[in-house]
Tab-separated table of C-alpha atoms and ligand atoms in Angstrom:
chain	number	residue	atom	x	y	z
E	1	MET	CA	2.160	-17.076	9.044
E	2	GLY	CA	1.460	-18.828	5.776
E	3	VAL	CA	1.880	-17.310	2.402
E	4	PRO	CA	-1.484	-16.015	1.067
E	5	PRO	CA	-2.898	-18.492	-1.440
E	6	ARG	CA	-2.012	-17.821	-5.016
E	7	ARG	CA	-5.193	-17.286	-6.792
E	8	PRO	CA	-5.838	-16.573	-10.460
E	9	VAL	CA	-5.193	-12.863	-10.893
E	10	ALA	CA	-6.037	-12.342	-14.528
E	11	VAL	CA	-9.249	-10.529	-13.695
E	12	PRO	CA	-10.244	-7.632	-16.009
E	13	PHE	CA	-10.059	-4.177	-14.536
E	14	GLY	CA	-13.766	-3.538	-15.071
E	15	ARG	CA	-14.881	-6.536	-12.906
E	16	ASN	CA	-13.728	-4.861	-9.624
E	17	TYR	CA	-12.695	-1.291	-10.431
E	18	VAL	CA	-13.867	1.917	-12.028
E	19	PRO	CA	-11.832	5.014	-13.031
E	20	THR	CA	-12.273	7.880	-10.552
E	21	TRP	CA	-11.346	10.982	-12.593
E	22	ALA	CA	-9.652	12.010	-15.880
E	23	PHE	CA	-11.065	8.873	-17.674
E	24	ASP	CA	-9.049	9.727	-20.851
E	25	HIS	CA	-5.856	9.345	-18.928
E	26	ILE	CA	-6.346	5.511	-18.492
E	27	LYS	CA	-5.569	3.125	-21.336
E	28	TYR	CA	-6.737	-0.509	-21.538
E	29	TYR	CA	-4.982	-3.492	-22.990
E	30	ASN	CA	-5.854	-7.182	-23.503
E	31	GLY	CA	-9.453	-6.775	-22.822
E	32	GLY	CA	-8.822	-4.740	-19.790
E	33	SER	CA	-6.449	-7.273	-18.041
E	34	GLN	CA	-3.782	-4.579	-18.050
E	35	ILE	CA	-4.046	-0.850	-17.812
E	36	GLU	CA	-1.778	2.247	-17.852
E	37	LEU	CA	-2.343	5.442	-15.970
E	38	TYR	CA	-0.944	8.674	-17.621
E	39	LEU	CA	0.164	11.844	-15.886
E	40	ASP	CA	0.792	14.987	-17.900
E	41	LYS	CA	0.919	18.648	-16.995
E	42	TYR	CA	-2.856	18.863	-17.137
E	43	THR	CA	-3.789	15.940	-14.890
E	44	GLY	CA	-3.077	12.632	-13.375
E	45	THR	CA	-5.677	9.940	-12.941
E	46	GLY	CA	-6.852	7.164	-10.712
E	47	PHE	CA	-9.311	4.378	-10.016
E	48	GLN	CA	-11.135	2.823	-7.121
E	49	SER	CA	-12.850	-0.452	-6.288
E	50	LYS	CA	-16.554	-0.840	-6.856
E	51	GLY	CA	-17.000	-2.754	-3.620
E	52	SER	CA	-16.147	-1.934	0.057
E	53	TYR	CA	-14.353	-4.556	2.112
E	54	LEU	CA	-13.941	-5.474	5.733
E	55	PHE	CA	-10.740	-7.450	6.018
E	56	GLY	CA	-9.012	-9.626	3.326
E	57	HIS	CA	-5.940	-9.748	1.160
E	58	PHE	CA	-5.566	-7.025	-1.472
E	59	SER	CA	-2.917	-7.106	-4.057
E	60	MET	CA	-1.919	-5.276	-7.180
E	61	GLN	CA	0.793	-5.858	-9.701
E	62	ILE	CA	2.363	-2.584	-10.663
E	63	LYS	CA	5.236	-1.487	-12.912
E	64	LEU	CA	6.094	2.055	-11.898
E	65	VAL	CA	6.942	5.110	-14.081
E	66	PRO	CA	10.280	4.422	-15.706
E	67	GLY	CA	13.088	6.873	-16.488
E	68	ASP	CA	12.789	10.337	-15.010
E	69	SER	CA	9.873	9.957	-12.552
E	70	ALA	CA	10.970	12.754	-10.160
E	71	GLY	CA	8.032	14.599	-8.566
E	72	THR	CA	5.495	11.853	-9.356
E	73	VAL	CA	3.719	9.725	-6.874
E	74	THR	CA	1.973	6.476	-7.534
E	75	ALA	CA	-0.289	5.264	-4.727
E	76	PHE	CA	-2.205	2.100	-3.933
E	77	TYR	CA	-4.303	2.157	-0.698
E	78	LEU	CA	-7.294	1.130	1.242
E	79	SER	CA	-9.412	3.838	2.766
E	80	SER	CA	-12.688	4.184	4.523
E	81	GLN	CA	-15.145	6.794	3.499
E	82	ASN	CA	-15.978	8.827	6.565
E	83	SER	CA	-14.250	11.538	8.584
E	84	GLU	CA	-12.717	9.323	11.372
E	85	HIS	CA	-11.127	7.538	8.590
E	86	ASP	CA	-8.938	4.459	8.477
E	87	GLU	CA	-6.338	4.142	5.734
E	88	ILE	CA	-3.614	1.788	4.762
E	89	ASP	CA	-1.212	3.214	2.226
E	90	PHE	CA	1.508	2.363	-0.248
E	91	GLU	CA	3.023	5.391	-1.902
E	92	PHE	CA	5.825	5.164	-4.483
E	93	LEU	CA	7.897	8.371	-4.700
E	94	GLY	CA	9.616	8.743	-8.105
E	95	ASN	CA	13.115	9.940	-8.772
E	96	ARG	CA	15.529	11.196	-11.422
E	97	THR	CA	16.646	8.575	-13.924
E	98	GLY	CA	18.889	5.989	-12.239
E	99	GLN	CA	18.055	7.224	-8.656
E	100	PRO	CA	16.048	4.948	-6.352
E	101	TYR	CA	12.381	5.186	-5.719
E	102	ILE	CA	11.157	5.414	-2.116
E	103	LEU	CA	8.279	3.328	-0.921
E	104	GLN	CA	6.468	5.067	1.894
E	105	THR	CA	3.814	3.396	3.874
E	106	ASN	CA	1.393	4.764	6.431
E	107	VAL	CA	-1.513	3.568	8.601
E	108	PHE	CA	-4.329	5.841	9.712
E	109	THR	CA	-6.759	4.681	12.366
E	110	GLY	CA	-9.672	6.791	13.501
E	111	GLY	CA	-8.324	9.718	11.536
E	112	LYS	CA	-4.840	9.580	13.086
E	113	GLY	CA	-1.888	8.976	10.788
E	114	ASP	CA	1.629	10.165	11.216
E	115	ARG	CA	3.002	6.629	11.061
E	116	GLU	CA	5.232	6.890	7.989
E	117	GLN	CA	7.897	4.332	7.099
E	118	ARG	CA	10.168	4.702	4.143
E	119	ILE	CA	12.259	2.039	2.442
E	120	TYR	CA	14.268	1.622	-0.719
E	121	LEU	CA	13.382	-1.519	-2.799
E	122	TRP	CA	15.820	-4.333	-3.494
E	123	PHE	CA	14.974	-4.205	-7.184
E	124	ASP	CA	14.213	-1.728	-9.853
E	125	PRO	CA	10.340	-1.280	-9.654
E	126	THR	CA	10.210	0.183	-13.195
E	127	LYS	CA	11.608	-2.881	-14.958
E	128	ASP	CA	8.994	-5.485	-14.221
E	129	TYR	CA	5.624	-5.907	-12.498
E	130	HIS	CA	5.889	-6.682	-8.822
E	131	SER	CA	3.045	-7.419	-6.474
E	132	TYR	CA	2.243	-5.129	-3.575
E	133	SER	CA	-0.319	-6.371	-1.120
E	134	ILE	CA	-2.063	-5.814	2.127
E	135	LEU	CA	-3.271	-8.528	4.455
E	136	TRP	CA	-5.770	-7.177	6.867
E	137	ASN	CA	-7.520	-9.200	9.560
E	138	LEU	CA	-8.434	-8.653	13.144
E	139	TYR	CA	-4.999	-9.446	14.413
E	140	GLN	CA	-2.630	-7.487	12.077
E	141	ILE	CA	-2.139	-5.494	8.926
E	142	VAL	CA	0.819	-6.695	6.959
E	143	PHE	CA	2.364	-4.915	3.892
E	144	PHE	CA	3.947	-7.192	1.420
E	145	VAL	CA	6.287	-6.482	-1.514
E	146	ASP	CA	6.086	-9.754	-3.552
E	147	ASP	CA	6.168	-12.300	-0.686
E	148	VAL	CA	8.333	-10.198	1.595
E	149	PRO	CA	6.651	-8.576	4.516
E	150	ILE	CA	7.982	-5.048	4.762
E	151	ARG	CA	5.785	-3.797	7.566
E	152	VAL	CA	3.439	-5.134	10.301
E	153	PHE	CA	0.899	-3.125	12.232
E	154	LYS	CA	-0.383	-5.356	15.022
E	155	ASN	CA	-3.775	-4.896	16.656
E	156	CYS	CA	-2.850	-3.130	19.886
E	157	LYS	CA	-6.295	-2.277	21.006
E	158	ASP	CA	-5.321	-3.582	24.474
E	159	LEU	CA	-2.659	-0.938	24.621
E	160	GLY	CA	-5.107	1.801	23.625
E	161	VAL	CA	-4.247	2.065	19.994
E	162	ARG	CA	-7.084	2.067	17.528
E	163	PHE	CA	-7.152	-0.662	14.980
E	164	PRO	CA	-9.451	-0.625	11.875
E	165	PHE	CA	-12.167	-3.206	12.533
E	166	ASN	CA	-15.567	-1.715	11.995
E	167	GLN	CA	-15.400	0.392	8.856
E	168	SER	CA	-15.257	-1.001	5.451
E	169	MET	CA	-12.683	0.278	3.053
E	170	LYS	CA	-12.415	0.662	-0.733
E	171	LEU	CA	-9.182	0.260	-2.718
E	172	TYR	CA	-7.782	3.207	-4.521
E	173	SER	CA	-4.891	3.880	-6.783
E	174	SER	CA	-3.640	7.000	-8.468
E	175	LEU	CA	-0.776	8.758	-10.253
E	176	TRP	CA	-0.273	12.376	-9.681
E	177	ASN	CA	2.155	15.213	-9.400
E	178	ALA	CA	3.596	15.910	-5.902
E	179	ASP	CA	6.796	17.721	-6.662
E	180	ASP	CA	6.254	20.036	-3.782
E	181	TRP	CA	7.410	17.188	-1.469
E	182	ALA	CA	7.890	13.816	-3.102
E	183	THR	CA	11.547	13.702	-4.377
E	184	ARG	CA	14.364	14.766	-2.111
E	185	GLY	CA	11.770	16.582	-0.007
E	186	GLY	CA	10.567	18.756	-2.962
E	187	LEU	CA	13.965	19.754	-4.294
E	188	GLU	CA	13.582	17.761	-7.475
E	189	LYS	CA	10.861	19.048	-9.642
E	190	THR	CA	8.841	17.169	-12.249
E	191	ASP	CA	10.372	17.684	-15.643
E	192	TRP	CA	7.312	18.098	-17.863
E	193	SER	CA	9.340	17.729	-21.002
E	194	LYS	CA	9.492	14.036	-20.068
E	195	ALA	CA	5.632	13.714	-19.843
E	196	PRO	CA	3.609	11.711	-20.125
E	197	PHE	CA	4.500	9.645	-17.133
E	198	VAL	CA	3.094	6.187	-17.232
E	199	ALA	CA	2.543	3.548	-14.590
E	200	ALA	CA	1.216	0.052	-15.636
E	201	TYR	CA	-1.050	-2.262	-13.660
E	202	LYS	CA	-2.388	-5.781	-13.808
E	203	GLY	CA	-3.823	-8.427	-11.518
E	204	PHE	CA	-7.164	-6.871	-10.565
E	205	HIS	CA	-8.185	-9.779	-8.339
E	206	ILE	CA	-9.550	-8.837	-4.876
E	207	ASP	CA	-9.889	-11.252	-2.062
E	208	GLY	CA	-11.897	-9.481	0.638
E	209	CYS	CA	-15.172	-9.715	2.492
E	210	GLU	CA	-17.318	-7.440	0.508
E	211	SER	CA	-19.870	-5.352	2.518
E	212	SER	CA	-21.786	-2.188	2.234
E	213	VAL	CA	-20.098	1.027	3.288
E	214	GLU	CA	-22.248	1.083	6.451
E	215	ALA	CA	-21.552	-2.443	7.473
E	216	LYS	CA	-19.916	-2.864	10.942
E	217	PHE	CA	-18.922	-6.460	10.369
E	218	CYS	CA	-18.836	-8.983	7.601
E	219	ALA	CA	-21.148	-11.985	7.521
E	220	THR	CA	-18.338	-14.476	6.992
E	221	GLN	CA	-16.033	-12.949	9.604
E	222	GLY	CA	-13.756	-15.415	11.295
E	223	LYS	CA	-14.311	-18.015	8.722
E	224	ARG	CA	-12.169	-16.784	5.810
E	225	TRP	CA	-8.576	-17.949	5.066
E	226	TRP	CA	-7.114	-14.753	6.275
E	227	ASP	CA	-8.769	-15.199	9.692
E	228	GLN	CA	-7.095	-18.513	10.396
E	229	LYS	CA	-4.330	-19.052	12.955
E	230	GLU	CA	-1.519	-19.092	10.515
E	231	PHE	CA	-2.351	-15.528	9.341
E	232	GLN	CA	-2.600	-14.098	12.757
E	233	ASP	CA	1.112	-13.556	13.119
E	234	LEU	CA	4.280	-13.663	10.890
E	235	ASP	CA	6.144	-16.885	11.201
E	236	SER	CA	9.862	-16.940	12.070
E	237	TYR	CA	11.025	-16.873	8.489
E	238	GLN	CA	8.782	-13.834	7.741
E	239	TRP	CA	10.045	-12.090	10.933
E	240	ARG	CA	13.603	-12.639	9.646
E	241	ARG	CA	12.749	-11.175	6.278
E	242	LEU	CA	11.157	-8.194	7.886
E	243	ALA	CA	14.297	-7.733	9.974
E	244	TRP	CA	16.346	-7.822	6.801
E	245	VAL	CA	14.166	-5.072	5.262
E	246	ARG	CA	14.467	-2.993	8.419
E	247	SER	CA	18.202	-3.337	8.629
E	248	LYS	CA	19.167	-2.943	4.951
E	249	TYR	CA	16.440	-0.927	3.254
E	250	THR	CA	14.794	1.336	5.727
E	251	ILE	CA	15.447	5.077	5.498
E	252	TYR	CA	12.799	6.291	7.822
E	253	ASN	CA	10.659	4.728	10.516
E	254	TYR	CA	8.406	6.827	12.809
E	255	CYS	CA	8.991	4.278	15.525
E	256	ASP	CA	12.654	5.310	15.693
E	257	ASP	CA	12.073	9.057	15.443
E	258	ARG	CA	12.694	10.169	18.985
E	259	LYS	CA	12.552	13.894	17.961
E	260	ARG	CA	8.977	13.632	16.767
E	261	TYR	CA	7.922	10.912	19.231
E	262	PRO	CA	10.003	11.250	22.472
E	263	ILE	CA	8.003	8.247	23.726
E	264	MET	CA	7.828	5.284	21.398
E	265	SER	CA	4.219	4.460	20.260
E	266	PRO	CA	2.828	1.340	21.879
E	267	GLU	CA	2.426	-0.497	18.551
E	268	CYS	CA	6.054	0.050	17.818
E	269	LYS	CA	7.141	-1.419	21.151
E	270	ARG	CA	5.013	-4.510	20.595
E	271	ASP	CA	6.583	-5.520	17.362
E	272	ARG	CA	10.083	-4.957	18.727
E	273	ASP	CA	9.293	-7.412	21.400
E	274	ALA	CA	7.852	-10.065	19.074
G	301	NAG	C1	16.265	10.024	-4.990
G	301	NAG	O1	17.660	9.934	-5.090
G	301	NAG	C2	18.269	10.651	-4.093
G	301	NAG	C3	19.826	10.570	-4.462
G	301	NAG	O2	20.170	9.273	-4.666
G	301	NAG	C4	17.977	10.044	-2.747
G	301	NAG	O3	18.649	10.745	-1.715
G	301	NAG	C5	16.482	9.967	-2.489
G	301	NAG	O4	16.136	9.293	-1.265
G	301	NAG	C6	15.784	9.271	-3.668
G	301	NAG	N1	14.440	9.181	-3.508
G	301	NAG	C7	13.476	10.192	-3.445
G	301	NAG	C8	12.088	9.847	-3.557
G	301	NAG	O5	13.811	11.345	-3.079
């Protein structure tokens, strides 16, 4: 698979996004090309895309809450709007100073989730901006950290697994308190004396097929760069990098959880065989 084209990403926040709640907990810099989300003991905050999208490549550059971030969660995800919902999630679970963040990913299709994977990152995500992106086409959903694929969810419709294809999704991001579960399973609580907790964002470019919330397909479907052959599967270099993430950084993968899933889910089998 090719590397998604590098496009200009210096797009102001307001072109593609709006704040969702607690508007006074978002700060804007450089004409809105960078923002910060604030979490304090009163509230967190978040934002969402103005448009809805069916397929595309969605990326965000994020610098996560530095220092003591235990109990906080920063999320970046795509979600459809209805009850049988589809969702593609990045969730960053904070930690005590010097302890590693966890990146949890999940995929919901037709309202069914329970497909968590958890990894540590190979860098400190609070030091610099890194790009977190999702490629979504009819063939696969790929999660990238910078250019490294950390997860693939193949279209296994032929094996009876639902794949998101007919509901547009919006992008969302938020920073909130989740100290009941986030850090060491909820043992480490948020230290409010360290508030406010701040996550920084830039790169508000969106490369998707914009459609109405009700749209079942997109007018240019099949013709965009992400639909082309080279984006229908990972290439061998990308499979090797994914294998590297799996062997060195993975803490939890529902595909390997035989207690919870005595029979391996079909989508897990498929990417083992790839
Ligand atoms: C936080 O640090 C502890 C100790 O190093 C580790 O076990 C845990 O996986 C880290 N991350 C989270 C989110 O709990």
